[in-house]
Structures are given as C-alpha cells and as structure tokens.
Amino acid sequence: MRILILDIGTTSMRGILYDENGTQLALTRKENHLVFMGDTLIEENPRDFYDNTVAIIRAVTDQTGLSRFDAIGITSQRSSIIPVDRQGNPLSAAIMWQDTRNREICRKLEAYNPMLYERTGAQVSTVFSGSKMTWIRHNQPEIYKDTYKFLNIPEYVVMCMTGEFVTDTTYASRTGLMDLRTSEWDPEILKLYDVEEEKLCRKIEPGETAGYVTEAFARVSCIDPGIPVIHCGGDQQCAAIGHGIIEKGPVSLTVGTGGFLAAALDELPEMMPSGVIINRASSEHQFIMEANILSCGAGYDWCARELYGMEKADYRFLESELKKENFVSSPLVIPYFSGRGAPDWNPLARAVFSGITTATRRSELFKSIMESIFMEIANHLEHLSEVTEITRVYAGGGMTASKTLNQLMANIFGREVDCVENPEATGLGALAVVLAAGGQSASVKEAYRALAGEKKIVYTPDMTLHEAYEAKREKMNRLYEIINQGGGYES
C-alpha cells in the first residue's frame, strides 16, 4: 500500500508517503506564510494552503514516480476559519486560531460557560472557531451573507481536492458549537453564537472517506483521479495517537507553534472536570482531555527574531546559546505572548519580563523565556493530574529537536520525559487512522501497536534543579495573579 499523509501545521505543511508498515517512502515540506497585523489580527491567504498542497503532492510524485496512492489522509491545525461561497471560493483571508479579534464576543459569552462546558467540553475561548464566525456576522455582514460554508483549513483543503464540504467530529468539537455527547450541532448554542447550521459542514467520523480526488485537482497535482481522501482528525488528536496515547495514563506533549497536552478518556465523566478542554479523539469511541499554551515555538521564534536578529532561526547557534546557561536563570518571565490558554483562558494576558538588570545576558534572557514556557506547561500537568493519573510524558514536535530543551523540560516537570526520535508522530497517528479505516488493522489502537517501533530517548530530571524551578514557578504564578487581579491586562 501507498498512503500519503498531509500534515497541515500552523507554520508549515508536510507530505509523508508511507507504506502499510509505517516506512517513510517520501517526505516533503512547505512553509506557510502567516500575516501579523498588529496585536490581535493574524491571517493567512487561503491560496497558500492550496498551492502548498499541490506542490507537496507534485514533489512526492517526483520523488517516487507514483501518480496513484491507495489513500490520502489529512490531519491539520483545527480552529482557523475561511468563509467560502457555493463554489468554494474564499471570501476573505483565513482567520487563524491565534487571532483574538473575537475577544469581546467571548467576553460577553463567558456568562454561559457552565452550560457550554457541560455540553461542548470547553469554555468560551478566542481560539475556537465558533466565535470567529460570530465576529464575521457582526462585523462583516456582507461576507457572512455570501458565505455558503465556514471551513477550517483541512475542510478547505478537502474541498479543493474533492469538491465536498465535509468535516469530522474532532474538528467540530473545536468549534464550541457541537454537543460532545451526541456529536450533533447544538441548536441552542448555535442561536447563542448567532451562527446558522446551514453554514456548517456535514460531519463524519475520523477515518471515514470525505470524498475522492476530482479530475480537475488530479490534473494540477499530477495524480490519478478517484483517490479516496480521508479526514484523520485534528493534528493534536493524531499526535496523541502517534505518541502512544491510546489509553489512560500517559500524556502527550506536542511543542510546536503552541504547546498542547493531551490525555485519553474512554468515556465522558458524569461530572465534567473544571477548566480543561475535552474533545472528540481520532481513535474509536474515545475523547481527549487537553490543556494548551498558545505561544511555545512561537516564543522561540520571537527570541530568534527579536533577540538575535535572525530572519530564520539558526537552531545550532541557539542551542549553543542555551548551553551557556547551565543554571536556573535570574529573570522572571510570564510567557503569554498570545494570551493565556486553557484551563485559565485569558486572551488579554501578555508576556511580562521582570528581574532584568544590566548584568543580564542575552542568552540568559533567552533561557528564561524557555523556562517560563515549560513552567506554564508544568502548571497544566499539575492540573491534569488532578483529573487523571499521569504515568508518563511523551513529547514531540519541532522544539524536541533540541536536547537542551528536552532536558530543561524534564528538570522543570520533575518527571521523566520520553522524546520520540521520529519527529513525525502526527503523521504516524494519521496513518494509524487510515489503516484502521481501510481494514488493515482491527482498530486505531491495533494499528498503532503494529506501527510503533521507533525508539524513545528518555530525559531524567535533576531533582535539585526541579526544586529550584518549583520555587520559580510559584513566583511566576504569583506575579501573574498580581498583574491580573490588579487590572494590568484590561484593555
């Protein structure tokens, strides 16, 4: 078998061609081009996603000589939106998941948080796409009127490839508009958000076929028409599978543009735990419990750009900078470059730097920012551990290419961190979904067990440093509370 997985991230897209044993036959990558317009507006030209999809598929066919695949599986970032007309033409730029122009709408909806959380598994957040649709209706009524469907990025790519307007329940559970127990759009919540159901996509389960490659797309991408295109579920759902989060106990940590923690749930609790996000999983009849930090790799890239003047991060040099600082840094940073994520949502929160003196080195400030990001993830681990036992932390994503950062994570968490050597855990998880859907495996769990063979590098914490970081984390949290309670983040 030949299965092409498209993994659509925030800053890049990857195409990985696998055989049924999980062997990579080809790999290609294309950059996305985020447009930052001030403090709150983050967009991207939808054409980027179409062009990158075509370029990736052509590159894979050039590398392999193949024009026919058994299936194309798609996994993606989850909460950006593109309004399109009946022909699928974008009516505006994509509003990205980090964009917070909808924060006033969210603030007004916060009064309904208990009901929304009980039904949808999440409190109101600027990240989720439902309130972005509300923003368009209230602020761009002509665009809303002309919108046939609101699409997220994978739905848009699927539409370009197949002509179908279809989503899966993992993405639907990230809108804030779907009842988590029934997997149906909730009429009362739709009314609350002022969004019409007819503008939302038809839902399928992850692993189901969304459509088939059209003649038109086949011509431009140099592949055969009729190839089945499969929604594999959101990138964090697939990353959780790729990290082995197929049962309770271990936690998946993906440190990419944002930082995402995920733990598996076999069923919804009778009493929903406070604060954490619960979404549909990509594996059968499961849910995932999540927490996140909105700026992770984005904070790293900011350091490369603003502290070191790099147009593109020089990872080897930055690694050497981190190695200069083999102790707990003196500056104290609050790492909310794009607001604070779940479970304590605060879109108005911003990064704060304190404890800087004329003796502070650039490398020390860089390390303090990385420390603060991982201390915030440690906050989330602590919160998740109140809901479910955490036995292991499996880490992946772009930042785990740094051994220094991996050791820093272990020291801050006070736990062993298992880093998968294969950086394409998300693609591997999506492959497991496709294999289960095609009957090559009895289930996603069985598919993962058959594929899992990659080694993990285990980073063991220095508990003396961990105690020092616990004290620093307490100071960071206290500083945030002082600023937040004092109105320092009010607009």
Short mmCIF file of C-alpha atoms in Angstrom, two decimals:
data_model
loop_
_atom_site.label_atom_id
_atom_site.label_comp_id
_atom_site.label_asym_id
_atom_site.label_seq_id
_atom_site.Cartn_x
_atom_site.Cartn_y
_atom_site.Cartn_z
CA MET A 1 0.00 0.00 0.00
CA ARG A 2 0.97 3.62 -0.56
CA ILE A 3 -0.68 6.15 1.76
CA LEU A 4 0.03 9.88 1.54
CA ILE A 5 -0.46 11.82 4.77
CA LEU A 6 -0.85 15.61 4.58
CA ASP A 7 0.00 17.18 7.94
CA ILE A 8 -1.06 20.83 7.89
CA GLY A 9 0.58 22.79 10.69
CA THR A 10 0.43 26.46 11.55
CA THR A 11 3.80 27.46 10.13
CA SER A 12 4.38 24.61 7.66
CA MET A 13 2.76 21.72 5.82
CA ARG A 14 4.29 18.27 5.32
CA GLY A 15 3.55 15.42 2.98
CA ILE A 16 4.70 11.95 4.04
CA LEU A 17 4.27 8.88 1.86
CA TYR A 18 4.09 5.67 3.91
CA ASP A 19 3.68 2.00 3.18
CA GLU A 20 1.37 -0.10 5.36
CA ASN A 21 4.25 -0.90 7.74
CA GLY A 22 4.88 2.76 8.53
CA THR A 23 8.05 3.03 6.43
CA GLN A 24 8.54 6.53 5.06
CA LEU A 25 8.91 6.42 1.29
CA ALA A 26 8.99 10.19 0.72
CA LEU A 27 8.85 13.37 2.76
CA THR A 28 8.47 16.97 1.66
CA ARG A 29 7.72 20.22 3.46
CA LYS A 30 6.43 23.69 2.53
CA GLU A 31 6.29 26.88 4.60
CA ASN A 32 3.05 28.70 5.39
CA HIS A 33 3.00 32.49 5.48
CA LEU A 34 1.23 33.95 8.48
CA VAL A 35 0.39 37.65 8.28
CA PHE A 36 0.60 39.51 11.61
CA MET A 37 -1.40 42.75 11.63
CA GLY A 38 -0.90 44.36 14.98
CA ASP A 39 -1.53 42.86 18.39
CA THR A 40 -4.62 40.76 17.69
CA LEU A 41 -5.04 40.07 13.97
CA ILE A 42 -3.37 37.00 12.45
CA GLU A 43 -4.37 35.88 8.97
CA GLU A 44 -3.15 33.83 6.02
CA ASN A 45 -4.00 33.79 2.33
CA PRO A 46 -6.07 30.62 1.73
CA ARG A 47 -4.28 30.22 -1.59
CA ASP A 48 -1.17 29.27 0.41
CA PHE A 49 -2.84 26.07 1.59
CA TYR A 50 -3.99 25.14 -1.91
CA ASP A 51 -0.64 25.94 -3.52
CA ASN A 52 1.31 24.08 -0.82
CA THR A 53 -0.95 21.04 -1.14
CA VAL A 54 -0.38 20.90 -4.90
CA ALA A 55 3.38 21.49 -4.53
CA ILE A 56 3.72 18.79 -1.86
CA ILE A 57 1.85 16.19 -3.91
CA ARG A 58 3.87 17.02 -7.02
CA ALA A 59 7.10 16.74 -5.03
CA VAL A 60 6.09 13.31 -3.73
CA THR A 61 5.23 12.11 -7.22
CA ASP A 62 8.57 13.44 -8.50
CA GLN A 63 10.45 11.64 -5.71
CA THR A 64 8.67 8.31 -6.20
CA GLY A 65 7.39 8.25 -9.76
CA LEU A 66 3.95 7.36 -8.41
CA SER A 67 0.73 9.01 -9.51
CA ARG A 68 -1.64 6.68 -7.67
CA PHE A 69 -1.96 6.29 -3.90
CA ASP A 70 -4.28 3.95 -2.03
CA ALA A 71 -5.48 6.87 0.08
CA ILE A 72 -4.67 10.44 1.08
CA GLY A 73 -5.11 11.13 4.80
CA ILE A 74 -5.37 14.67 6.13
CA THR A 75 -4.64 15.95 9.63
CA SER A 76 -4.38 19.62 10.49
CA GLN A 77 -4.43 22.52 12.90
CA ARG A 78 -8.01 22.80 13.99
CA SER A 79 -9.60 26.18 14.67
CA SER A 80 -8.76 28.63 11.89
CA ILE A 81 -11.63 29.55 9.55
CA ILE A 82 -12.20 30.54 5.92
CA PRO A 83 -15.65 31.72 4.73
CA VAL A 84 -16.28 30.44 1.19
CA ASP A 85 -19.04 30.81 -1.41
CA ARG A 86 -21.01 27.97 -3.01
CA GLN A 87 -18.15 27.28 -5.44
CA GLY A 88 -15.64 27.12 -2.59
CA ASN A 89 -14.00 30.46 -3.37
CA PRO A 90 -12.65 32.21 -0.25
CA LEU A 91 -14.47 35.40 0.68
CA SER A 92 -11.70 36.64 2.98
CA ALA A 93 -8.33 35.69 4.34
CA ALA A 94 -8.15 32.78 6.77
CA ILE A 95 -8.61 33.97 10.35
CA MET A 96 -6.02 31.93 12.21
CA TRP A 97 -6.58 30.15 15.51
CA GLN A 98 -4.25 32.54 17.39
CA ASP A 99 -6.22 35.60 16.22
CA THR A 100 -8.09 37.30 19.09
CA ARG A 101 -10.28 39.85 17.28
CA ASN A 102 -13.25 37.92 18.75
CA ARG A 103 -12.29 38.55 22.37
CA GLU A 104 -15.19 40.97 23.12
CA ILE A 105 -17.66 38.41 21.79
CA CYS A 106 -16.06 35.77 24.02
CA ARG A 107 -16.20 38.08 27.00
CA LYS A 108 -19.97 38.51 26.56
CA LEU A 109 -20.46 34.73 26.20
CA GLU A 110 -18.49 33.90 29.37
CA ALA A 111 -21.69 34.10 31.43
CA TYR A 112 -22.80 30.88 29.70
CA ASN A 113 -19.59 28.98 30.47
CA PRO A 114 -21.11 26.38 32.85
CA MET A 115 -23.70 25.30 30.26
CA LEU A 116 -21.25 25.49 27.36
CA TYR A 117 -18.64 23.44 29.16
CA GLU A 118 -21.12 20.75 30.16
CA ARG A 119 -22.33 20.35 26.58
CA THR A 120 -19.28 21.08 24.43
CA GLY A 121 -16.36 20.13 26.70
CA ALA A 122 -14.86 23.62 26.58
CA GLN A 123 -15.43 27.07 27.96
CA VAL A 124 -15.60 30.08 25.66
CA SER A 125 -12.24 30.84 24.08
CA THR A 126 -10.93 33.11 21.35
CA VAL A 127 -9.17 30.04 19.91
CA PHE A 128 -12.31 28.11 18.96
CA SER A 129 -13.83 28.85 15.58
CA GLY A 130 -17.48 29.36 16.53
CA SER A 131 -16.93 32.85 17.96
CA LYS A 132 -14.82 33.76 14.92
CA MET A 133 -17.91 33.03 12.80
CA THR A 134 -19.92 35.26 15.16
CA TRP A 135 -17.36 38.03 14.67
CA ILE A 136 -17.75 37.84 10.90
CA ARG A 137 -21.55 38.00 11.17
CA HIS A 138 -21.44 41.05 13.43
CA ASN A 139 -18.54 42.90 11.78
CA GLN A 140 -18.59 41.76 8.15
CA PRO A 141 -22.30 41.11 7.48
CA GLU A 142 -21.91 41.09 3.69
CA ILE A 143 -19.28 38.36 3.90
CA TYR A 144 -21.49 36.40 6.30
CA LYS A 145 -24.50 36.73 3.97
CA ASP A 146 -22.46 35.45 0.99
CA THR A 147 -20.88 32.59 2.99
CA TYR A 148 -22.05 29.17 1.86
CA LYS A 149 -19.86 27.34 4.38
CA PHE A 150 -17.35 28.23 7.07
CA LEU A 151 -14.37 25.95 6.54
CA ASN A 152 -11.34 25.32 8.69
CA ILE A 153 -8.02 24.62 6.96
CA PRO A 154 -8.43 20.82 6.47
CA GLU A 155 -12.03 21.27 5.35
CA TYR A 156 -10.84 23.82 2.78
CA VAL A 157 -8.08 21.51 1.50
CA VAL A 158 -10.54 18.58 1.30
CA MET A 159 -12.96 20.79 -0.65
CA CYS A 160 -10.20 21.81 -3.07
CA MET A 161 -9.30 18.15 -3.63
CA THR A 162 -12.76 16.57 -3.73
CA GLY A 163 -15.38 19.30 -4.15
CA GLU A 164 -17.03 18.15 -0.90
CA PHE A 165 -17.87 20.35 2.11
CA VAL A 166 -17.30 17.91 4.96
CA THR A 167 -15.68 17.89 8.39
CA ASP A 168 -15.12 15.29 11.09
CA THR A 169 -16.19 15.29 14.71
CA THR A 170 -12.72 16.13 16.08
CA TYR A 171 -12.79 19.47 14.24
CA ALA A 172 -16.48 20.01 15.02
CA SER A 173 -15.67 19.62 18.71
CA ARG A 174 -13.24 22.57 18.36
CA THR A 175 -15.93 24.98 17.18
CA GLY A 176 -17.69 25.26 20.54
CA LEU A 177 -20.94 24.53 18.67
CA MET A 178 -21.21 20.71 18.88
CA ASP A 179 -22.77 18.68 21.68
CA LEU A 180 -19.97 16.37 22.79
CA ARG A 181 -22.31 13.56 23.84
CA THR A 182 -24.46 13.44 20.69
CA SER A 183 -21.92 14.74 18.13
CA GLU A 184 -24.68 16.97 16.73
CA TRP A 185 -24.66 20.72 16.19
CA ASP A 186 -26.48 22.14 19.23
CA PRO A 187 -29.43 24.40 18.18
CA GLU A 188 -29.44 26.39 21.43
CA ILE A 189 -25.70 27.08 21.24
CA LEU A 190 -25.94 27.99 17.55
CA LYS A 191 -28.58 30.55 18.47
CA LEU A 192 -26.42 31.85 21.31
CA TYR A 193 -23.47 32.29 18.93
CA ASP A 194 -25.73 33.70 16.18
CA VAL A 195 -24.48 31.15 13.64
CA GLU A 196 -26.77 29.26 11.23
CA GLU A 197 -26.33 25.49 10.99
CA GLU A 198 -26.66 25.60 7.20
CA LYS A 199 -23.31 27.38 7.05
CA LEU A 200 -21.54 24.47 8.78
CA CYS A 201 -20.16 21.35 7.11
CA ARG A 202 -21.61 17.87 7.07
CA LYS A 203 -19.95 15.78 9.80
CA ILE A 204 -18.33 12.35 9.51
CA GLU A 205 -16.26 10.30 11.95
CA PRO A 206 -12.44 10.45 11.75
CA GLY A 207 -11.26 7.70 9.44
CA GLU A 208 -14.24 7.99 7.11
CA THR A 209 -13.77 8.99 3.48
CA ALA A 210 -14.52 12.66 2.91
CA GLY A 211 -14.53 12.40 -0.87
CA TYR A 212 -12.47 11.44 -3.91
CA VAL A 213 -9.87 13.38 -5.90
CA THR A 214 -11.61 15.20 -8.75
CA GLU A 215 -10.47 15.26 -12.36
CA ALA A 216 -9.65 18.97 -12.00
CA PHE A 217 -7.45 18.55 -8.94
CA ALA A 218 -5.82 15.44 -10.42
CA ARG A 219 -4.70 17.45 -13.46
CA VAL A 220 -3.00 20.22 -11.47
CA SER A 221 -1.41 17.87 -8.90
CA CYS A 222 -0.26 15.17 -11.38
CA ILE A 223 -2.03 12.29 -9.62
CA ASP A 224 -4.83 9.97 -10.66
CA PRO A 225 -8.47 10.97 -10.06
CA GLY A 226 -10.64 8.93 -7.74
CA ILE A 227 -8.15 8.53 -4.87
CA PRO A 228 -10.06 8.46 -1.55
CA VAL A 229 -9.36 11.42 0.75
CA ILE A 230 -9.77 10.64 4.45
CA HIS A 231 -10.30 13.01 7.37
CA CYS A 232 -7.96 11.60 10.06
CA GLY A 233 -8.84 14.15 12.73
CA GLY A 234 -7.07 17.14 14.22
CA ASP A 235 -3.30 17.33 14.49
CA GLN A 236 -3.28 17.08 18.27
CA GLN A 237 -5.61 14.08 18.16
CA CYS A 238 -3.30 12.34 15.67
CA ALA A 239 -0.18 13.41 17.57
CA ALA A 240 -1.64 11.81 20.70
CA ILE A 241 -2.05 8.52 18.83
CA GLY A 242 1.44 8.80 17.34
CA HIS A 243 2.84 9.28 20.84
CA GLY A 244 1.03 6.19 22.09
CA ILE A 245 -1.79 7.96 23.94
CA ILE A 246 -4.30 5.21 23.20
CA GLU A 247 -5.32 4.52 26.79
CA LYS A 248 -5.35 6.27 30.16
CA GLY A 249 -2.05 7.02 31.91
CA PRO A 250 0.50 8.57 29.55
CA VAL A 251 0.21 12.19 28.43
CA SER A 252 1.16 13.54 25.01
CA LEU A 253 3.01 16.86 24.85
CA THR A 254 3.40 18.49 21.44
CA VAL A 255 5.67 21.52 21.47
CA GLY A 256 5.19 23.27 18.14
CA THR A 257 3.92 26.80 17.48
CA GLY A 258 1.77 26.29 20.56
CA GLY A 259 2.18 23.70 23.30
CA PHE A 260 -0.53 21.04 23.62
CA LEU A 261 -1.07 18.42 26.31
CA ALA A 262 -3.44 15.53 25.68
CA ALA A 263 -4.62 12.57 27.76
CA ALA A 264 -7.05 9.83 26.69
CA LEU A 265 -10.53 9.32 28.13
CA ASP A 266 -12.61 6.23 27.36
CA GLU A 267 -15.83 7.99 28.33
CA LEU A 268 -17.04 11.37 29.47
CA PRO A 269 -17.14 11.79 33.26
CA GLU A 270 -20.55 12.30 34.83
CA MET A 271 -19.26 15.50 36.37
CA MET A 272 -17.11 17.37 33.88
CA PRO A 273 -13.73 18.39 35.37
CA SER A 274 -13.28 22.12 35.66
CA GLY A 275 -11.25 24.06 33.14
CA VAL A 276 -9.57 21.50 30.87
CA ILE A 277 -10.75 21.02 27.29
CA ILE A 278 -12.41 17.75 26.28
CA ASN A 279 -12.66 17.00 22.54
CA ARG A 280 -13.50 14.02 20.42
CA ALA A 281 -10.48 11.79 19.74
CA SER A 282 -9.39 10.25 16.44
CA SER A 283 -9.47 6.74 17.91
CA GLU A 284 -12.75 4.90 18.15
CA HIS A 285 -15.20 5.92 20.88
CA GLN A 286 -12.62 7.96 22.77
CA PHE A 287 -12.19 11.53 23.92
CA ILE A 288 -9.06 13.51 24.66
CA MET A 289 -8.57 15.89 27.54
CA GLU A 290 -6.39 18.86 26.65
CA ALA A 291 -4.62 21.89 28.01
CA ASN A 292 -2.52 24.30 26.00
CA ILE A 293 -0.13 27.21 25.89
CA LEU A 294 -0.69 29.47 22.91
CA SER A 295 2.92 30.54 22.30
CA CYS A 296 5.53 27.81 22.50
CA GLY A 297 7.64 27.54 19.36
CA ALA A 298 6.24 30.98 18.55
CA GLY A 299 8.09 32.30 21.62
CA TYR A 300 11.27 30.54 20.49
CA ASP A 301 10.94 32.14 17.04
CA TRP A 302 10.36 35.53 18.65
CA CYS A 303 13.65 35.13 20.53
CA ALA A 304 15.46 34.21 17.31
CA ARG A 305 13.98 37.20 15.51
CA GLU A 306 13.99 39.94 18.16
CA LEU A 307 16.85 38.95 20.49
CA TYR A 308 19.21 37.61 17.84
CA GLY A 309 18.10 39.43 14.67
CA MET A 310 17.59 36.21 12.71
CA GLU A 311 15.18 36.16 9.77
CA LYS A 312 15.16 32.37 10.14
CA ALA A 313 16.15 30.59 13.35
CA ASP A 314 19.69 29.15 13.35
CA TYR A 315 18.94 26.17 15.59
CA ARG A 316 22.53 25.09 16.06
CA PHE A 317 23.60 28.56 17.23
CA LEU A 318 20.56 28.94 19.50
CA GLU A 319 21.31 25.54 21.03
CA SER A 320 24.81 26.78 21.87
CA GLU A 321 23.29 29.88 23.46
CA LEU A 322 21.09 27.77 25.72
CA LYS A 323 24.05 25.61 26.73
CA LYS A 324 25.82 28.69 28.09
CA GLU A 325 23.25 28.86 30.90
CA ASN A 326 23.61 25.70 32.99
CA PHE A 327 21.70 27.04 35.99
CA VAL A 328 18.27 28.49 36.79
CA SER A 329 18.15 31.93 35.20
CA SER A 330 17.57 35.10 37.21
CA PRO A 331 14.97 36.93 35.04
CA LEU A 332 11.33 36.02 35.59
CA VAL A 333 9.05 35.91 32.55
CA ILE A 334 5.31 35.47 32.12
CA PRO A 335 5.10 33.68 28.73
CA TYR A 336 1.72 34.81 27.40
CA PHE A 337 2.81 36.29 24.07
CA SER A 338 -0.64 35.47 22.58
CA GLY A 339 -2.80 35.32 25.69
CA ARG A 340 -3.15 32.54 28.23
CA GLY A 341 -4.58 29.18 27.14
CA ALA A 342 -6.66 26.53 28.86
CA PRO A 343 -7.55 25.89 31.58
CA ASP A 344 -7.35 29.56 32.70
CA TRP A 345 -8.27 31.31 29.45
CA ASN A 346 -7.22 34.95 29.32
CA PRO A 347 -6.91 36.40 25.79
CA LEU A 348 -5.81 39.77 27.21
CA ALA A 349 -2.76 38.36 29.01
CA ARG A 350 0.60 39.35 27.57
CA ALA A 351 4.23 38.49 28.18
CA VAL A 352 5.90 40.25 31.11
CA PHE A 353 9.64 40.46 31.81
CA SER A 354 10.96 41.17 35.29
CA GLY A 355 14.18 40.83 37.27
CA ILE A 356 16.33 42.14 34.39
CA THR A 357 19.47 44.06 35.29
CA THR A 358 22.47 45.44 33.41
CA ALA A 359 24.17 42.13 34.18
CA THR A 360 21.51 40.10 32.33
CA ARG A 361 22.96 38.41 29.26
CA ARG A 362 21.01 37.85 26.07
CA SER A 363 21.48 34.10 26.40
CA GLU A 364 20.14 34.23 29.97
CA LEU A 365 17.03 36.14 28.86
CA PHE A 366 16.53 33.59 26.06
CA LYS A 367 16.72 30.73 28.54
CA SER A 368 14.37 32.46 30.98
CA ILE A 369 11.73 32.67 28.24
CA MET A 370 12.08 28.94 27.51
CA GLU A 371 11.89 28.21 31.26
CA SER A 372 8.67 30.20 31.57
CA ILE A 373 7.04 28.33 28.67
CA PHE A 374 7.84 24.97 30.26
CA MET A 375 6.79 26.18 33.71
CA GLU A 376 3.39 27.05 32.25
CA ILE A 377 3.19 23.54 30.78
CA ALA A 378 4.08 22.25 34.26
CA ASN A 379 1.05 24.19 35.56
CA HIS A 380 -1.10 22.28 33.07
CA LEU A 381 0.42 18.93 34.01
CA GLU A 382 -0.42 19.65 37.62
CA HIS A 383 -4.00 20.48 36.64
CA LEU A 384 -4.44 17.34 34.52
CA SER A 385 -3.02 15.18 37.30
CA GLU A 386 -5.92 16.33 39.50
CA VAL A 387 -8.30 14.69 37.00
CA THR A 388 -6.39 11.58 35.92
CA GLU A 389 -3.22 9.77 36.95
CA ILE A 390 -0.26 10.69 34.74
CA THR A 391 2.19 7.84 34.31
CA ARG A 392 4.49 9.15 31.55
CA VAL A 393 5.06 12.28 29.46
CA TYR A 394 5.68 11.60 25.76
CA ALA A 395 6.98 14.69 23.98
CA GLY A 396 7.20 15.52 20.30
CA GLY A 397 7.06 18.48 17.95
CA GLY A 398 9.64 20.82 16.48
CA MET A 399 11.16 22.01 19.75
CA THR A 400 12.10 18.48 20.83
CA ALA A 401 14.89 18.57 18.24
CA SER A 402 16.82 20.39 20.99
CA LYS A 403 18.35 18.04 23.57
CA THR A 404 18.98 21.02 25.84
CA LEU A 405 15.30 21.99 25.83
CA ASN A 406 14.27 18.37 26.39
CA GLN A 407 16.44 18.17 29.49
CA LEU A 408 15.08 21.54 30.62
CA MET A 409 11.54 20.14 30.33
CA ALA A 410 12.40 17.14 32.49
CA ASN A 411 14.05 19.34 35.11
CA ILE A 412 11.07 21.69 35.28
CA PHE A 413 8.41 18.93 35.23
CA GLY A 414 10.25 16.76 37.77
CA ARG A 415 9.27 13.80 35.58
CA GLU A 416 10.97 11.65 33.01
CA VAL A 417 10.25 12.94 29.50
CA ASP A 418 10.22 10.41 26.66
CA CYS A 419 11.04 12.06 23.32
CA VAL A 420 10.17 10.14 20.19
CA GLU A 421 13.09 10.05 17.77
CA ASN A 422 10.67 10.14 14.84
CA PRO A 423 9.56 13.80 14.60
CA GLU A 424 6.51 12.84 12.53
CA ALA A 425 4.35 11.45 15.34
CA THR A 426 1.34 13.34 13.98
CA GLY A 427 1.74 11.70 10.58
CA LEU A 428 2.16 8.29 12.20
CA GLY A 429 -1.05 8.78 14.16
CA ALA A 430 -2.90 9.79 10.99
CA LEU A 431 -1.54 6.69 9.26
CA ALA A 432 -2.93 4.52 12.07
CA VAL A 433 -6.37 6.08 11.50
CA VAL A 434 -6.20 5.34 7.75
CA LEU A 435 -5.06 1.74 8.28
CA ALA A 436 -7.87 1.09 10.74
CA ALA A 437 -10.40 2.70 8.39
CA GLY A 438 -9.20 0.55 5.50
CA GLY A 439 -9.42 -2.68 7.47
CA GLN A 440 -5.68 -3.32 7.55
CA SER A 441 -5.98 -3.19 11.34
CA ALA A 442 -8.91 -4.01 13.59
CA SER A 443 -8.74 -0.62 15.33
CA VAL A 444 -6.64 2.51 15.65
CA LYS A 445 -5.11 1.07 18.82
CA GLU A 446 -4.08 -2.11 16.99
CA ALA A 447 -2.74 -0.07 14.07
CA TYR A 448 -0.58 2.00 16.42
CA ARG A 449 0.76 -1.10 18.18
CA ALA A 450 1.72 -2.60 14.81
CA LEU A 451 3.43 0.61 13.71
CA ALA A 452 5.12 1.56 16.98
CA GLY A 453 8.73 0.59 16.89
CA GLU A 454 10.57 3.86 16.99
CA LYS A 455 12.88 4.38 19.92
CA LYS A 456 12.29 6.99 22.58
CA ILE A 457 15.04 9.00 24.24
CA VAL A 458 14.37 9.32 27.97
CA TYR A 459 15.41 12.50 29.78
CA THR A 460 15.67 12.09 33.56
CA PRO A 461 15.13 15.15 35.77
CA ASP A 462 17.72 16.71 38.01
CA MET A 463 15.58 16.93 41.15
CA THR A 464 17.77 19.59 42.76
CA LEU A 465 17.13 21.86 39.78
CA HIS A 466 13.48 20.82 39.84
CA GLU A 467 13.09 22.13 43.39
CA ALA A 468 14.57 25.46 42.28
CA TYR A 469 12.20 25.57 39.31
CA GLU A 470 9.23 24.81 41.54
CA ALA A 471 10.09 27.87 43.59
CA LYS A 472 10.47 29.94 40.42
CA ARG A 473 7.16 28.62 39.02
CA GLU A 474 5.42 29.70 42.21
CA LYS A 475 6.87 33.21 41.74
CA MET A 476 5.75 33.27 38.10
CA ASN A 477 2.20 32.28 39.01
CA ARG A 478 2.08 34.81 41.84
CA LEU A 479 3.30 37.60 39.55
CA TYR A 480 0.60 36.74 37.00
CA GLU A 481 -2.11 36.85 39.68
CA ILE A 482 -0.90 40.22 40.96
CA ILE A 483 -0.98 41.72 37.48
CA ASN A 484 -4.28 40.11 36.50
CA GLN A 485 -6.11 40.96 39.71
CA GLY A 486 -4.72 44.48 39.60
CA GLY A 487 -6.27 45.08 36.19
CA GLY A 488 -2.93 45.13 34.40
CA TYR A 489 -4.33 43.15 31.42
CA GLU A 490 -7.52 45.13 30.96
CA SER A 491 -7.92 46.67 27.53
#
